[in-house]
Amino acid sequence: MKKTIYFLTTCAIIFVSCTSNKDSTAAADSVNRVKDITPNTMATGTLGVKVSDAEFATRAASNGMAAVEFSKIAAENASNVQLKYFARMIVRDYEKTNKELASIAAKKNITLPLTLDEQDQKKSIELNEKSKADFDKAYIETITGKNKKALKLVQDESKDGKDAEVRAFATKTVSIAQSHLDMINVIHDSLK
């Protein structure tokens, strides 16, 4: 009976996360919490890290997906050549980082979000609808916010992470996030 309850709970959480894009990160966190408290590995598998490390992974994955999505739009729509180059670099770097994180998550049985959160989906639509004249400023503002969030996230995990592999990933990613933030600040300053 316990197996059935755990299985049904997990299925319900996965169903909700797949059908509702409102907050795919929260849905992934919910699945990870169920894995953490489930004593029956047959039902959900056990989480291979502390919940705090899993929450870091879901937030980093969500932020990374959004950065890639926004930057793909910028690679097509930006007027400024430096901004186009920067956007292509973000896509390349974050796709590599996202794959590395997904690999770690698979080993640690961490469920990651599969879609953009509702807020990021709205921002993607907004960016797509911007005129050429307004696009560069909107992208700079958006990607600066994402980079600041990413930097704080990886800095915190590199200090406070419990799992050695997840913490090492975060520590390695700090320099990447910092360099992205530095570059977008230079581009922003050059456009003033």
Tab-separated table of C-alpha atoms in Angstrom:
chain	number	residue	atom	x	y	z
A	1	MET	CA	0.000	0.000	0.000
A	2	LYS	CA	2.839	2.429	0.817
A	3	LYS	CA	4.408	1.733	-2.579
A	4	THR	CA	1.163	2.645	-4.272
A	5	ILE	CA	0.761	5.876	-2.312
A	6	TYR	CA	4.324	6.988	-3.024
A	7	PHE	CA	3.996	6.044	-6.675
A	8	LEU	CA	0.706	7.928	-7.072
A	9	THR	CA	2.075	10.982	-5.256
A	10	THR	CA	5.115	11.060	-7.496
A	11	CYS	CA	2.989	10.612	-10.613
A	12	ALA	CA	0.705	13.453	-9.529
A	13	ILE	CA	3.627	15.790	-8.920
A	14	ILE	CA	5.204	14.927	-12.254
A	15	PHE	CA	1.846	15.386	-13.994
A	16	VAL	CA	1.397	18.806	-12.416
A	17	SER	CA	4.921	19.859	-13.368
A	18	CYS	CA	4.402	18.782	-16.962
A	19	THR	CA	0.971	20.358	-17.409
A	20	SER	CA	1.498	23.611	-15.511
A	21	ASN	CA	4.256	25.963	-16.563
A	22	LYS	CA	3.401	28.370	-13.759
A	23	ASP	CA	6.425	27.398	-11.783
A	24	SER	CA	8.305	24.456	-13.190
A	25	THR	CA	11.113	25.064	-10.710
A	26	ALA	CA	8.727	24.704	-7.752
A	27	ALA	CA	7.283	21.541	-9.283
A	28	ALA	CA	10.773	20.044	-9.657
A	29	ASP	CA	11.563	21.038	-6.066
A	30	SER	CA	8.380	19.248	-4.938
A	31	VAL	CA	9.409	16.064	-6.709
A	32	ASN	CA	12.852	16.293	-5.098
A	33	ARG	CA	11.318	16.734	-1.638
A	34	VAL	CA	9.196	13.607	-2.179
A	35	LYS	CA	12.336	11.721	-3.191
A	36	ASP	CA	14.066	12.986	-0.056
A	37	ILE	CA	11.375	11.780	2.362
A	38	THR	CA	10.424	8.590	0.563
A	39	PRO	CA	11.873	5.615	2.386
A	40	ASN	CA	10.935	3.312	-0.478
A	41	THR	CA	13.422	3.552	-3.330
A	42	MET	CA	11.120	1.503	-5.562
A	43	ALA	CA	8.543	4.317	-5.601
A	44	THR	CA	10.615	7.390	-6.480
A	45	GLY	CA	14.248	6.606	-5.951
A	46	THR	CA	16.048	8.460	-3.247
A	47	LEU	CA	17.481	11.904	-3.630
A	48	GLY	CA	21.266	11.654	-3.771
A	49	VAL	CA	21.889	15.055	-2.183
A	50	LYS	CA	20.481	17.290	0.520
A	51	VAL	CA	17.293	19.121	-0.481
A	52	SER	CA	19.168	22.450	-0.414
A	53	ASP	CA	21.592	21.175	-3.079
A	54	ALA	CA	18.671	19.918	-5.178
A	55	GLU	CA	16.978	23.321	-4.855
A	56	PHE	CA	20.184	24.969	-6.053
A	57	ALA	CA	20.226	22.644	-9.056
A	58	THR	CA	16.614	23.388	-9.991
A	59	ARG	CA	17.152	27.143	-9.737
A	60	ALA	CA	20.406	27.010	-11.669
A	61	ALA	CA	18.784	24.896	-14.395
A	62	SER	CA	15.804	27.238	-14.631
A	63	ASN	CA	18.037	30.308	-14.790
A	64	GLY	CA	20.263	28.639	-17.390
A	65	MET	CA	17.331	27.676	-19.628
A	66	ALA	CA	16.026	31.234	-19.499
A	67	ALA	CA	19.438	32.747	-20.286
A	68	VAL	CA	19.739	30.486	-23.342
A	69	GLU	CA	16.212	31.310	-24.527
A	70	PHE	CA	16.655	35.071	-24.125
A	71	SER	CA	20.084	34.997	-25.749
A	72	LYS	CA	18.888	33.019	-28.763
A	73	ILE	CA	16.341	35.775	-29.319
A	74	ALA	CA	19.082	38.391	-28.922
A	75	ALA	CA	21.400	36.637	-31.361
A	76	GLU	CA	18.686	37.152	-33.966
A	77	ASN	CA	17.232	40.528	-32.961
A	78	ALA	CA	19.983	42.645	-31.405
A	79	SER	CA	21.114	45.689	-33.373
A	80	ASN	CA	24.497	46.011	-31.681
A	81	VAL	CA	27.220	43.681	-32.993
A	82	GLN	CA	28.822	43.313	-29.551
A	83	LEU	CA	25.463	42.317	-28.109
A	84	LYS	CA	24.933	39.689	-30.828
A	85	TYR	CA	28.380	38.241	-30.068
A	86	PHE	CA	27.656	38.293	-26.342
A	87	ALA	CA	24.308	36.543	-26.861
A	88	ARG	CA	25.929	33.757	-28.915
A	89	MET	CA	28.572	33.357	-26.197
A	90	ILE	CA	25.854	33.097	-23.512
A	91	VAL	CA	24.058	30.413	-25.534
A	92	ARG	CA	27.288	28.446	-25.991
A	93	ASP	CA	28.419	28.761	-22.354
A	94	TYR	CA	25.030	28.100	-20.749
A	95	GLU	CA	24.232	25.146	-23.008
A	96	LYS	CA	27.522	23.569	-21.912
A	97	THR	CA	26.896	24.417	-18.248
A	98	ASN	CA	23.281	23.211	-18.422
A	99	LYS	CA	24.432	19.854	-19.857
A	100	GLU	CA	27.003	19.470	-17.092
A	101	LEU	CA	24.387	20.259	-14.450
A	102	ALA	CA	21.933	17.802	-16.039
A	103	SER	CA	24.594	15.097	-15.898
A	104	ILE	CA	25.230	15.721	-12.201
A	105	ALA	CA	21.481	15.837	-11.541
A	106	ALA	CA	20.983	12.476	-13.254
A	107	LYS	CA	23.688	10.886	-11.069
A	108	LYS	CA	22.198	12.388	-7.906
A	109	ASN	CA	18.554	11.624	-8.876
A	110	ILE	CA	17.666	15.335	-8.896
A	111	THR	CA	14.618	16.301	-10.935
A	112	LEU	CA	15.210	19.479	-12.931
A	113	PRO	CA	12.575	21.725	-14.502
A	114	LEU	CA	11.843	20.922	-18.140
A	115	THR	CA	10.277	24.217	-19.205
A	116	LEU	CA	10.649	27.900	-18.529
A	117	ASP	CA	8.721	29.294	-15.595
A	118	GLU	CA	5.709	31.448	-16.415
A	119	GLN	CA	7.622	34.664	-15.680
A	120	ASP	CA	10.446	33.671	-18.053
A	121	GLN	CA	7.966	32.632	-20.741
A	122	LYS	CA	6.344	36.066	-20.515
A	123	LYS	CA	9.755	37.734	-20.732
A	124	SER	CA	10.594	35.648	-23.811
A	125	ILE	CA	7.390	36.794	-25.502
A	126	GLU	CA	8.109	40.412	-24.516
A	127	LEU	CA	11.610	40.232	-25.997
A	128	ASN	CA	10.286	38.737	-29.219
A	129	GLU	CA	7.792	41.580	-29.529
A	130	LYS	CA	10.299	44.405	-28.953
A	131	SER	CA	11.092	46.691	-31.859
A	132	LYS	CA	14.692	46.811	-33.067
A	133	ALA	CA	15.068	50.210	-31.449
A	134	ASP	CA	13.967	48.956	-28.032
A	135	PHE	CA	15.345	45.438	-28.144
A	136	ASP	CA	18.972	45.993	-27.117
A	137	LYS	CA	18.071	47.886	-23.947
A	138	ALA	CA	15.421	45.323	-22.960
A	139	TYR	CA	17.796	42.388	-23.512
A	140	ILE	CA	20.622	44.053	-21.584
A	141	GLU	CA	18.293	44.696	-18.667
A	142	THR	CA	16.939	41.136	-18.738
A	143	ILE	CA	20.237	39.311	-19.126
A	144	THR	CA	21.938	41.509	-16.513
A	145	GLY	CA	19.269	40.444	-14.023
A	146	LYS	CA	19.722	36.778	-14.965
A	147	ASN	CA	23.504	37.050	-14.639
A	148	LYS	CA	23.293	38.729	-11.244
A	149	LYS	CA	20.919	36.019	-10.064
A	150	ALA	CA	23.177	33.279	-11.472
A	151	LEU	CA	26.269	34.752	-9.830
A	152	LYS	CA	24.650	35.000	-6.398
A	153	LEU	CA	23.227	31.495	-6.736
A	154	VAL	CA	26.565	29.854	-7.574
A	155	GLN	CA	28.486	31.925	-5.023
A	156	ASP	CA	26.106	30.848	-2.270
A	157	GLU	CA	26.240	27.188	-3.300
A	158	SER	CA	30.038	27.239	-3.585
A	159	LYS	CA	30.160	28.352	0.066
A	160	ASP	CA	27.223	26.466	1.546
A	161	GLY	CA	26.723	23.402	-0.669
A	162	LYS	CA	26.710	20.058	1.117
A	163	ASP	CA	27.384	17.726	-1.821
A	164	ALA	CA	30.998	17.913	-3.005
A	165	GLU	CA	30.203	17.449	-6.704
A	166	VAL	CA	27.389	20.014	-6.737
A	167	ARG	CA	29.534	22.462	-4.764
A	168	ALA	CA	32.467	21.944	-7.181
A	169	PHE	CA	30.151	22.639	-10.126
A	170	ALA	CA	28.990	25.864	-8.471
A	171	THR	CA	32.546	26.926	-7.627
A	172	LYS	CA	33.657	26.369	-11.217
A	173	THR	CA	30.656	28.290	-12.514
A	174	VAL	CA	31.335	31.396	-10.385
A	175	SER	CA	34.055	32.639	-12.757
A	176	ILE	CA	31.820	32.075	-15.805
A	177	ALA	CA	28.906	33.985	-14.259
A	178	GLN	CA	31.225	36.798	-13.150
A	179	SER	CA	32.775	37.135	-16.612
A	180	HIS	CA	29.303	37.282	-18.209
A	181	LEU	CA	28.237	40.002	-15.814
A	182	ASP	CA	31.436	41.975	-16.407
A	183	MET	CA	31.004	41.725	-20.182
A	184	ILE	CA	27.379	42.823	-20.242
A	185	ASN	CA	28.243	45.775	-17.986
A	186	VAL	CA	30.962	46.863	-20.428
A	187	ILE	CA	28.547	46.541	-23.362
A	188	HIS	CA	25.897	48.463	-21.457
A	189	ASP	CA	28.348	51.260	-20.647
A	190	SER	CA	29.464	51.479	-24.291
A	191	LEU	CA	25.866	52.000	-25.436
A	192	LYS	CA	25.194	54.999	-23.151
